[in-house]
Coordinates of C-alpha atoms and ligand atoms in Angstrom, one line a residue:
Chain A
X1 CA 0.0 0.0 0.0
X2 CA 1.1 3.6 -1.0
X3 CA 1.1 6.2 1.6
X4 CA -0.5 9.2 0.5
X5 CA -1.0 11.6 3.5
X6 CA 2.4 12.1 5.7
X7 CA 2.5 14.4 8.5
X8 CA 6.7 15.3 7.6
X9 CA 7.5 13.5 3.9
X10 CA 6.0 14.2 0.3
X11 CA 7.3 11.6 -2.2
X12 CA 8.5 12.4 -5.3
X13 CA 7.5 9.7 -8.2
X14 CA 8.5 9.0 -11.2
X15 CA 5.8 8.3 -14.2
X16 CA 3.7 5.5 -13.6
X17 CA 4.8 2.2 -15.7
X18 CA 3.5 -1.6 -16.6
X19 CA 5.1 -4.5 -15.5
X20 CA 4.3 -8.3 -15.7
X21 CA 4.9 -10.3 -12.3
X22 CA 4.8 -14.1 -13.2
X23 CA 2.7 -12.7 -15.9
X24 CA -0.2 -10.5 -14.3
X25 CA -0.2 -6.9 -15.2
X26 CA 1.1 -4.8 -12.4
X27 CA 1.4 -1.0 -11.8
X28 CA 4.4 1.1 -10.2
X29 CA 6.6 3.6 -10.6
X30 CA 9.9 4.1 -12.9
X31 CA 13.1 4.4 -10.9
X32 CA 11.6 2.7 -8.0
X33 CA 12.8 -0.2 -6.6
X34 CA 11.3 -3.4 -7.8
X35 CA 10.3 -4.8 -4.8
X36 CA 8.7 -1.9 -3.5
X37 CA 6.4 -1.9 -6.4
X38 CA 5.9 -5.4 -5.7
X39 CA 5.1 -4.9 -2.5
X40 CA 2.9 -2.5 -3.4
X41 CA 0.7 -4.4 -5.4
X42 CA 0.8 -7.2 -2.4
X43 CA 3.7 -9.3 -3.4
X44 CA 6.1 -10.3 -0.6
X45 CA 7.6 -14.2 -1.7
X46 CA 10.2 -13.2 -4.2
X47 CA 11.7 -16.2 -4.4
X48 CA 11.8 -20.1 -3.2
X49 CA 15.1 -20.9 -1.5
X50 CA 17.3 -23.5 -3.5
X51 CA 17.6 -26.7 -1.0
X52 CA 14.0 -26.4 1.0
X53 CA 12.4 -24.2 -1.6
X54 CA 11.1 -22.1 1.3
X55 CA 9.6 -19.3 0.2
X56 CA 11.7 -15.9 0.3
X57 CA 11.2 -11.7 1.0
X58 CA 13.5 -9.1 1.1
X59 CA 15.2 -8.9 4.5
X60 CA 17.7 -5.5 4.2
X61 CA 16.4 -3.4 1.3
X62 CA 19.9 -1.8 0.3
X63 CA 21.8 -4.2 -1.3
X64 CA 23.1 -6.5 1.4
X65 CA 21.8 -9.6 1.8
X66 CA 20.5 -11.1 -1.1
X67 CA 17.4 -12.5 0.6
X68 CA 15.4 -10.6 -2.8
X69 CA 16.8 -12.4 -5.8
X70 CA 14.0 -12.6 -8.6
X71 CA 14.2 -13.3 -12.7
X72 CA 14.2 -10.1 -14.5
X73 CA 13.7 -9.3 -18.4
X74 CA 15.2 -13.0 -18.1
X75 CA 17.9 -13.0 -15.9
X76 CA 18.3 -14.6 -13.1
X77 CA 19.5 -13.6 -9.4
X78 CA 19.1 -9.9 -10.1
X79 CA 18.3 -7.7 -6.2
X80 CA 15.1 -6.3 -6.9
X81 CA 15.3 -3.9 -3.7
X82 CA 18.0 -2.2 -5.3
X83 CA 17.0 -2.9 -9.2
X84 CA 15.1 -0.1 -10.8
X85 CA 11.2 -0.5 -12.0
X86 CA 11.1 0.1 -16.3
X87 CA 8.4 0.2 -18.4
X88 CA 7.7 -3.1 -19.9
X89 CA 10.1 -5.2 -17.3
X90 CA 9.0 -9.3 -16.8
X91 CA 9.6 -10.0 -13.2
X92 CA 9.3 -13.6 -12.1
X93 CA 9.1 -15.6 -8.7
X94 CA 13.2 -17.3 -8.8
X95 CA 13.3 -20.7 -7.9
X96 CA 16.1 -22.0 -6.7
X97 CA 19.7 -21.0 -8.0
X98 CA 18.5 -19.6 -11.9
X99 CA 19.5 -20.6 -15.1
X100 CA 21.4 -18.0 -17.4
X101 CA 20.0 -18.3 -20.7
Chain B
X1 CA 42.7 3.7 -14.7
X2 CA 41.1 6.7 -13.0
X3 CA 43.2 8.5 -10.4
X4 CA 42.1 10.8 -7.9
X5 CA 44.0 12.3 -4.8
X6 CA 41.4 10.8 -1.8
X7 CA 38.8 8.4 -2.4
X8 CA 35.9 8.6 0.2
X9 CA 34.1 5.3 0.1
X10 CA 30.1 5.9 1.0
X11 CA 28.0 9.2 0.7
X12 CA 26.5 9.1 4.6
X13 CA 27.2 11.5 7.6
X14 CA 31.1 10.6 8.1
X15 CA 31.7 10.3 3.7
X16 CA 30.3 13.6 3.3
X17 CA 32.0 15.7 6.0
X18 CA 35.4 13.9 5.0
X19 CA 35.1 14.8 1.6
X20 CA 34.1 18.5 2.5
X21 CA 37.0 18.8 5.1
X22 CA 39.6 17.1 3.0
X23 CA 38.5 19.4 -0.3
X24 CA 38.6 22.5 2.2
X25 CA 42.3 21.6 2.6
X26 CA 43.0 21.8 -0.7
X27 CA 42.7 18.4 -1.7
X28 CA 41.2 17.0 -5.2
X29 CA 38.3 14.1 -3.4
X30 CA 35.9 11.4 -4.9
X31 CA 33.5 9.8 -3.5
X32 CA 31.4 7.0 -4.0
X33 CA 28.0 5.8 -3.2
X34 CA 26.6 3.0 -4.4
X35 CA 22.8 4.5 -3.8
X36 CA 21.5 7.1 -6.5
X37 CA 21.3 9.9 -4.0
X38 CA 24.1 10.9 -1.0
X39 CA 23.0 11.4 2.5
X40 CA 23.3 7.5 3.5
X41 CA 21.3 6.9 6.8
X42 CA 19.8 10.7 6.8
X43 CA 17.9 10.6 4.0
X44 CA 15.2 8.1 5.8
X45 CA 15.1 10.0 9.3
X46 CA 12.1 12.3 9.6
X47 CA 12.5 12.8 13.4
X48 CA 14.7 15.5 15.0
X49 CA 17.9 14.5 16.0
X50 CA 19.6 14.2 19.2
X51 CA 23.1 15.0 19.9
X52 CA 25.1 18.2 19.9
X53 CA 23.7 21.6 19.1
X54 CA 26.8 22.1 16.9
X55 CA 26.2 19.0 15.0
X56 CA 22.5 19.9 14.3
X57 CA 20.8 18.3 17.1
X58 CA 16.5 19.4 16.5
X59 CA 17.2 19.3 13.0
X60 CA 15.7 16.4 11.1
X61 CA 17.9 13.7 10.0
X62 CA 16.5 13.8 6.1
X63 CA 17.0 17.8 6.4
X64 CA 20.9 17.8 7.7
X65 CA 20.9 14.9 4.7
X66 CA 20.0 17.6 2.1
X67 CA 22.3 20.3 3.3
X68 CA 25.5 18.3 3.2
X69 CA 25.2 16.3 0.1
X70 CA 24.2 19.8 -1.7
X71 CA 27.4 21.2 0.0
X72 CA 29.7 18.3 -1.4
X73 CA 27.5 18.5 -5.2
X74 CA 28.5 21.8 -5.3
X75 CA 31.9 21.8 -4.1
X76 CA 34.6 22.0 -7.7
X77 CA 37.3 20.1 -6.0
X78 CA 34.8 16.9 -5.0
X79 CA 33.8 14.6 -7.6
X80 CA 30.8 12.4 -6.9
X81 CA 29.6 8.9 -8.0
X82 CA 26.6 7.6 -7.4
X83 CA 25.4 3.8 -7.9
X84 CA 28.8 3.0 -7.7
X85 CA 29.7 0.3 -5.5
X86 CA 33.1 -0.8 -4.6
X87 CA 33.4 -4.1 -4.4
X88 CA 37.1 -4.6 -3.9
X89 CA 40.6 -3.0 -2.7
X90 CA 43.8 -4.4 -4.3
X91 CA 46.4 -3.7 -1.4
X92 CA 49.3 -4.6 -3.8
X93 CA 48.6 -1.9 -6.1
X94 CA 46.1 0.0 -3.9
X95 CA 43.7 0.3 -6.7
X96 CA 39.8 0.3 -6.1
X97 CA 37.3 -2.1 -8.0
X98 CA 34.4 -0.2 -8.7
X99 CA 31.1 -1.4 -10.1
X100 CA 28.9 1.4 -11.9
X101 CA 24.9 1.2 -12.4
X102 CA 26.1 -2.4 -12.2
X103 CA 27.2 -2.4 -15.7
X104 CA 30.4 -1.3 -15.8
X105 CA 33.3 -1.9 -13.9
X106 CA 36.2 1.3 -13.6
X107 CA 39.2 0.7 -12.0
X108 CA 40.2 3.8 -9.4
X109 CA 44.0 4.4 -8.0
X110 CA 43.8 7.5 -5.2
X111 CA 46.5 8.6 -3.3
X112 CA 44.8 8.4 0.4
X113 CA 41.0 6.0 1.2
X114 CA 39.0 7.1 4.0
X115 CA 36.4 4.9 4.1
X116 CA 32.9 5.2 5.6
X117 CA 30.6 2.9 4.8
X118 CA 28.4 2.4 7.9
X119 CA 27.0 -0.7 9.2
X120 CA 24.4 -3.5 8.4
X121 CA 22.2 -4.4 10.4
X122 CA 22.2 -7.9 12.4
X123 CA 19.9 -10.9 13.1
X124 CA 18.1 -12.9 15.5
X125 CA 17.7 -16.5 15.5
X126 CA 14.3 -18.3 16.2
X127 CA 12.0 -20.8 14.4
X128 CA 11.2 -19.4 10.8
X129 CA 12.7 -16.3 11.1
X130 CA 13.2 -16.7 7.1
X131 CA 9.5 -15.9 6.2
X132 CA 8.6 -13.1 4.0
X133 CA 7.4 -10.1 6.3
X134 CA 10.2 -10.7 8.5
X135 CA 12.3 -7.2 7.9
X136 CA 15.3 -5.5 9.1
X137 CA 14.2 -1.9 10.9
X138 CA 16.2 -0.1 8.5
X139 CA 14.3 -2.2 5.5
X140 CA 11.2 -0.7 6.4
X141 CA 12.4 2.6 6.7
X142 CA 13.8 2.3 3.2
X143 CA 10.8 1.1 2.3
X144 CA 8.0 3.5 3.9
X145 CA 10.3 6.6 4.3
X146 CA 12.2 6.8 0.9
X147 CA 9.3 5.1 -1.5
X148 CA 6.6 5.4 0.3
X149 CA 5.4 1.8 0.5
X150 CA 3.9 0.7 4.0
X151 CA 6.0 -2.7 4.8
X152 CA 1.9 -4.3 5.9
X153 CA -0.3 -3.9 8.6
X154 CA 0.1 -5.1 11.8
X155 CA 3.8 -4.9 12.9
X156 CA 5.7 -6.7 15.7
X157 CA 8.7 -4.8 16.7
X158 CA 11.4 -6.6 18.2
X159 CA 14.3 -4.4 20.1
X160 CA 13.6 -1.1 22.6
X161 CA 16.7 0.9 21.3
X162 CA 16.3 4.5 19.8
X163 CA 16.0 2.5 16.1
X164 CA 13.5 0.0 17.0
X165 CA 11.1 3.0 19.0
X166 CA 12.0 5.8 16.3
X167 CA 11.0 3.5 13.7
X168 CA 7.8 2.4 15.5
X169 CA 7.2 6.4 15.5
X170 CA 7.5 6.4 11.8
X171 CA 5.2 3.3 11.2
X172 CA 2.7 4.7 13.1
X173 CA 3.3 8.1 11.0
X174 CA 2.8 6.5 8.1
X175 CA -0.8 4.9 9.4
X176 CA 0.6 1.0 10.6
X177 CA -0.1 -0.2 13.5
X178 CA 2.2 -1.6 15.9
X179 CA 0.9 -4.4 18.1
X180 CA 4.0 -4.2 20.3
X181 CA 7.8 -4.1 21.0
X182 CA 9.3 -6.1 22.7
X183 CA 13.0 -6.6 23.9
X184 CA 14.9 -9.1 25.8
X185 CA 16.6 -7.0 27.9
X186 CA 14.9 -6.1 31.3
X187 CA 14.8 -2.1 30.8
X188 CA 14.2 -0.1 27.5
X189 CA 17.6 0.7 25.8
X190 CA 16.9 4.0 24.1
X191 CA 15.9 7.5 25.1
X192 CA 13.2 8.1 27.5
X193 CA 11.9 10.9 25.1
X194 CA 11.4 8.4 22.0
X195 CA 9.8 5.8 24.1
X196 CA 7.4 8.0 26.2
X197 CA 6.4 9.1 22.4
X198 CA 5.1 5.5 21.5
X199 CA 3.6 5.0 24.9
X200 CA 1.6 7.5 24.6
X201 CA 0.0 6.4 22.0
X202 CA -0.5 3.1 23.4
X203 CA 1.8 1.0 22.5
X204 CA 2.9 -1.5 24.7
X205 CA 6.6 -2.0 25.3
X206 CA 7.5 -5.6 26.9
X207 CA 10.2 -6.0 28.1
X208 CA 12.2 -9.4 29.3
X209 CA 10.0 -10.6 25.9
X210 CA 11.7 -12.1 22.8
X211 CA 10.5 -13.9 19.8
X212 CA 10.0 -17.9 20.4
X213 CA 8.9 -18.4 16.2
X214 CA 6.8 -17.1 13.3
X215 CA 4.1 -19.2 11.1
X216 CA 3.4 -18.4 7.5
X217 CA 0.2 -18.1 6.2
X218 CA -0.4 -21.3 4.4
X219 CA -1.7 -19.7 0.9
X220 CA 0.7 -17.1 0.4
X221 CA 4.1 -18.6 2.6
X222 CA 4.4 -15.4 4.0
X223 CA 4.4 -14.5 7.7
X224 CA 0.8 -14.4 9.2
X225 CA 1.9 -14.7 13.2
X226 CA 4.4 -14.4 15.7
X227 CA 4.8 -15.8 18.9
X228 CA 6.9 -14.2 21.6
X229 CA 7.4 -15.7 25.3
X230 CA 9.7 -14.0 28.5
X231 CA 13.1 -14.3 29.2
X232 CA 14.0 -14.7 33.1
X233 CA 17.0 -12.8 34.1
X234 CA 19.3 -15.1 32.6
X235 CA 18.1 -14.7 29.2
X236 CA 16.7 -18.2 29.4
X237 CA 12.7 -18.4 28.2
X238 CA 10.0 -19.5 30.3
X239 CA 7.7 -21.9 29.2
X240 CA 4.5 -21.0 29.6
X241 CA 4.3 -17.6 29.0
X242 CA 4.2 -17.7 25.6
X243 CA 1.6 -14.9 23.9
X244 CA 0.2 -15.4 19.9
X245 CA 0.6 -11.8 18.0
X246 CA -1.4 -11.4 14.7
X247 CA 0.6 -9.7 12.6
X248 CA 2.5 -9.7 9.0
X249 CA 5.4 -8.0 9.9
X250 CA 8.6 -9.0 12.4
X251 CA 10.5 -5.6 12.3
X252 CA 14.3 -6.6 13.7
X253 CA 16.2 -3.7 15.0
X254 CA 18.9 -5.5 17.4
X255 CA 21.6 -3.3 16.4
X256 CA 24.5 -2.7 13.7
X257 CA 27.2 -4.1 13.0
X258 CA 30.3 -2.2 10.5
X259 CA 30.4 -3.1 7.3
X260 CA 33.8 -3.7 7.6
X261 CA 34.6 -5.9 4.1
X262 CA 37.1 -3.1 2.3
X263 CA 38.9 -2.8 5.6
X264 CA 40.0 -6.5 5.6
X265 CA 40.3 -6.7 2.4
X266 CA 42.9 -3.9 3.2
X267 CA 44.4 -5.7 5.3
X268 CA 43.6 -3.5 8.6
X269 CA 44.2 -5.1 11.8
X270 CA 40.3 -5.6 13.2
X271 CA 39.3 -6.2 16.7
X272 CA 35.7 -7.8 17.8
X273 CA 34.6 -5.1 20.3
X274 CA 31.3 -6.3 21.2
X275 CA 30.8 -2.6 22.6
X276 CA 31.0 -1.0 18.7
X277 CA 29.1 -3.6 17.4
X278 CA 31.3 -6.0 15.7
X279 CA 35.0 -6.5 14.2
X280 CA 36.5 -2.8 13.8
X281 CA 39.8 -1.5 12.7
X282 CA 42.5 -1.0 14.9
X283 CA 43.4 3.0 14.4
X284 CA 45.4 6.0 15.9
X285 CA 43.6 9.3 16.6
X286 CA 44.0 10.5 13.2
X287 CA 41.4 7.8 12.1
X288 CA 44.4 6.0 10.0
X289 CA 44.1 2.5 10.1
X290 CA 47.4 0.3 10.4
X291 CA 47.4 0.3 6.8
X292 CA 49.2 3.1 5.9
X293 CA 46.5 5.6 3.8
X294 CA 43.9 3.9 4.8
X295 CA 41.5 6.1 7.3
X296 CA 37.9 4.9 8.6
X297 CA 35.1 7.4 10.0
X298 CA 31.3 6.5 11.0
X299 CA 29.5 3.3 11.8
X300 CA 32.3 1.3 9.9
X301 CA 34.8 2.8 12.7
X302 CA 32.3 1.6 15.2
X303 CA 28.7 2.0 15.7
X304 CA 27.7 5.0 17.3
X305 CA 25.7 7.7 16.2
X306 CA 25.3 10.2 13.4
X307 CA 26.8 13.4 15.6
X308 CA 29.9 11.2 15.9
X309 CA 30.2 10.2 12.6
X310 CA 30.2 13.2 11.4
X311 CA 33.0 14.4 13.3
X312 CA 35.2 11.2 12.9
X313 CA 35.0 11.9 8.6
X314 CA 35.9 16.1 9.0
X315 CA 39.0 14.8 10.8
X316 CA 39.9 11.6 8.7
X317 CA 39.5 14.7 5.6
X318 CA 41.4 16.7 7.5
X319 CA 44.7 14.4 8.5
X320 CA 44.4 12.5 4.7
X321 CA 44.1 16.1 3.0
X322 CA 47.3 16.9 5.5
X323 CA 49.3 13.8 4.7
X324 CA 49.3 14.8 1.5
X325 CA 51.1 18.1 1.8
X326 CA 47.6 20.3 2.0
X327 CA 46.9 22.9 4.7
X328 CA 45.2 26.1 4.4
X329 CA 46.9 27.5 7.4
X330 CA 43.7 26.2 9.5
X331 CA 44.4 22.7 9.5
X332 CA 45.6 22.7 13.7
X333 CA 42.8 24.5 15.0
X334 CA 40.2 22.4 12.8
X335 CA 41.7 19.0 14.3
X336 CA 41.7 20.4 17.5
X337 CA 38.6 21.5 17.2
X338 CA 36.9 18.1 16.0
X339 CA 38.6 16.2 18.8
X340 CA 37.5 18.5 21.3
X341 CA 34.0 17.9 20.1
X342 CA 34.1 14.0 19.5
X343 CA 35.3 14.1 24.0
X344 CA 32.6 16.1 24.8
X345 CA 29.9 13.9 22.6
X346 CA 31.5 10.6 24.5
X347 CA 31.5 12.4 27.8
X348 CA 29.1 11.3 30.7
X349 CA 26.7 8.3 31.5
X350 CA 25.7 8.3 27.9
X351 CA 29.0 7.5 26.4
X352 CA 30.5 5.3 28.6
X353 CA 30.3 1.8 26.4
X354 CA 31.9 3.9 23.7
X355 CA 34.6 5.0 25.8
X356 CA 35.3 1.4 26.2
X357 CA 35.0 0.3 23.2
X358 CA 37.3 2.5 21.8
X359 CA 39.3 2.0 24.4
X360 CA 40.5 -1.4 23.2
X361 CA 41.4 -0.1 19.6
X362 CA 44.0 2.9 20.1
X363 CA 47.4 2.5 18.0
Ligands
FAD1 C1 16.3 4.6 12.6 C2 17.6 5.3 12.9 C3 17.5 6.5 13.7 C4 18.7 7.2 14.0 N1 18.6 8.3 14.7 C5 19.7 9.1 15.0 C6 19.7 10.3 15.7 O1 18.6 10.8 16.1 N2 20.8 10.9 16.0 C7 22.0 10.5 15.6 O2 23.0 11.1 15.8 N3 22.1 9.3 14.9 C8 21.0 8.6 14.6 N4 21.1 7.4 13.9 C9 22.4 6.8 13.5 C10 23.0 7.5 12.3 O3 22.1 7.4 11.2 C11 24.2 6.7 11.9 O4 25.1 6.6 13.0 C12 25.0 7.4 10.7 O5 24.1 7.5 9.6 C13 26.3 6.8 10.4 O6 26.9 7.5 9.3 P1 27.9 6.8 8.3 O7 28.2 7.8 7.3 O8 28.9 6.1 9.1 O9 27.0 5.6 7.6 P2 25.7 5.6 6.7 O10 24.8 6.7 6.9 O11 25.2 4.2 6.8 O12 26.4 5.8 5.2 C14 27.2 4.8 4.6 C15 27.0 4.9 3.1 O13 28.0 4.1 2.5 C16 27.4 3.5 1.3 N5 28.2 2.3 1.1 C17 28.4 1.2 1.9 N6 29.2 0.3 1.3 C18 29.5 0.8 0.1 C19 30.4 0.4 -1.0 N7 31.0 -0.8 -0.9 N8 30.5 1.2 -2.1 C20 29.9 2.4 -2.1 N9 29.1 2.8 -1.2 C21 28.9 2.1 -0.1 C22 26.0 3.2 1.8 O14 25.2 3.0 0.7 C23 25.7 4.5 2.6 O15 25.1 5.5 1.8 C24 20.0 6.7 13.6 C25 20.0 5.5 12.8 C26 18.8 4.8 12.4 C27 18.9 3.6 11.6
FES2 S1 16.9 -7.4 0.5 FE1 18.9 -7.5 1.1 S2 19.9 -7.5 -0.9 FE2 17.8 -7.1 -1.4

């Protein structure tokens, strides 16, 4: 969920873009990061770990951990708290390690 | 290969006032962040600060952000790079690896490294602490105060230092609720002022609590409950008094620790001082590390607080700008000056497990 009314911040946003998650049509806004959109739109499992295929979120948010490791445009293992949302990206649930194409 | 006179790794508090000092001096200064904006830990702090008046205690954390990073933008003798990450330090030739909007990567020789690169934070273990929903304190600051994106509904909010209360503040800001926070420890860590301010609003803060697991919500996998049981006064839990909290987000703020990899890649001598948060580098009191060149200042030096920080990277800007050959005749009184300052902010009750800390690290 977007906050709209704070009592200190206003947000600046970029233009609002299109993405596919695992196919559905999803909303967000360029230069964000992925996740956030995703999180936005009520998507927190990112990912399904590689030996217990548990499910996965973000855990830091800035780059750190790599608990957010999702297919994008294709590729695999890319740290959607840091990637930026673009128009047009397919963002997909990672499971396990990833193939590179 | 790119050379520069004094490479300032990370764009927080202690970056920013090194590169300004250091460039004051007379010195040629890039820095590096590997975020698309500078400011580092300021930018998501919307309550006043604490600290000295000098070092803009009352002023807003996101507001001292703006002024400094517009300071060191403006500045001709500072070069700035932002999404740049530095992912290694070549000791042999002292060159820096530096990864750019992750596509390229640019090789960078300077003369003198002050780096100031903060702290991450840590974890706790208990039974699924993996489940999605389950964030780090500064996560969900990132989250709701630079992209304003609430991290759910219902939070659970585990540690009672400044972070974890100032960051209940801000989720109850930004319309979440907090069901509780809760902290091991038998008496609340952080400043009276913060946690009267989440009292009052009726949150309950438990302490002698900790987390005993979390439970997924079977659909979705992601977090859907926690439970949380007491701790007698050996940190040992009780059975029996466990409690069931409905809520989708475990917010862990149990403290920093310095993100410390450039400094042993350097080859710095670390110590594990429990009291700064984790392995720091040994240093003498011009912040140079035992790698000649090679200064630290801010969380990285030891976790403290943003006041500090900022003082530790004016005089790590200072003595690497000095080692170089440039003064502009005010180079004594400034040092003095910053040390003078950094005493006073350890002095008293306050600053006592700093004092020891640092203590065990002097060359
Ligand atoms: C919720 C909260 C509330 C706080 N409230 C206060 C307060 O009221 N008063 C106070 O004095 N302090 C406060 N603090 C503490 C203060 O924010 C920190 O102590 C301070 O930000 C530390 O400054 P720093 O420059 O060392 O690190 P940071 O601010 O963390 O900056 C480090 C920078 O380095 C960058 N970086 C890291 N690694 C690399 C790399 N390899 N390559 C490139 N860049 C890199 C990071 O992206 C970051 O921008 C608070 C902290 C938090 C989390
Ligand atoms: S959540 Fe830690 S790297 Fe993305």
């Amino acid at each position: 969920m977007r906050i709209v009314n704070h009592p200190i911040l206003s947000f600046e946003r970029g233009r609002e873009v299109e993405f596919t998650f695992d196919g559905k049509k999803m909303k967000g806004y360029e230069g964000e990061p992925i996740a956030a959109a995703l999180h936005d739109n009520g998507v927190r499992v990112l990912s399904y770990s590689k030996h217990l295929h548990r499910p996965r979120g973000f855990y830091c948010a800035i780059g750190n951990c790599s608990s957010c490791l999702m297919t994008v445009n294709g590729e695999p293992n890319v740290r959607v708290c840091t990637e930026k949302l673009r128009e047009g990206m397919v963002v997909e649930t990672q499971k396990g390690r990833g193939d590179i194409k | 290969m790119k050379k520069t006179e004094i490479a300032v790794i990370g764009g927080g508090p202690a970056g920013l006032m090194a590169a300004l000092a250091a460039a004051e001096m007379g010195a040629r200064v890039t820095i590096m962040d590997r975020n698309s904006r500078l400011g580092g830990q300021l930018v998501k702090q919307t309550h006043m600060f604490f600290g000295s008046e000098k070092e803009y205690a009352s002023v807003r954390g996101i507001d001292i952000g703006k002024v400094l990073s517009a300071e060191v933008l403006k500045n001709p003798r500072i070069e700035t790079m932002l999404d740049s990450t530095v992912i290694g330090y070549y000791p042999d030739d002292g060159v820096l690896g530096v990864e750019v909007e992750e596509k390229t990567f640019v090789k960078i020789k300077p003369e003198k490294v002050i780096v100031a690169t903060g702290a991450s934070e840590k974890f706790l273990p208990f039974e699924n602490n993996d489940l999605p929903g389950i964030y780090g304190a500064g996560a969900v600051q990132t989250l709701m105060n630079e992209h304003g994106v609430v991290p759910g509904e219902n939070v659970l909010m585990v540690g009672a230092g400044n972070i974890g209360l100032i960051v209940s503040y801000q989720l109850m800001q930004a319309g979440v609720n907090v069901k509780a926070i809760i902290d091991a420890a038998p008496s609340i860590g952080g400043y009276w002022v913060h946690a009267s301010k989440v009292a009052r609003l009726g949150v309950p803060i438990m302490t002698s609590y900790t987390v005993k697991a979390a439970y997924p919500n079977e659909l979705t996998g992601a977090l859907e409950r926690a439970v949380i049981w007491q701790v007698d006064d050996k940190w040992q839990p009780i059975p029996g008094t466990e409690k069931v909290l409905k809520v989708d987000v475990i917010c862990i703020s149990v403290g920093l620790s310095p993100l410390a990899e450039i400094l042993w890649q350097a080859g710095c001598r670390m110590k594990y001082v429990p009291q700064l948060g984790g392995h720091v580098a040994l240093r003498d009191e011009n912040m140079e590390t035992t790698v000649p060149g090679v200064y630290v200042a801010g969380d990285v030096a030891g976790v403290e607080e943003a006041s500090s920080a900022m003082i530790e990277g004016r005089l790590a800007g200072l003595n690497a700008a000095k080692s170089l050959g440039y003064d502009n005749g005010k180079y004594d009184e400034k040092r003095r000056e910053a040390m003078e300052q950094l005493q006073n902010l350890r002095s008293g009750p306050v600053g006592e497990k700093i004092r020891q800390g640092l203590a065990q690290l002097a060359l």
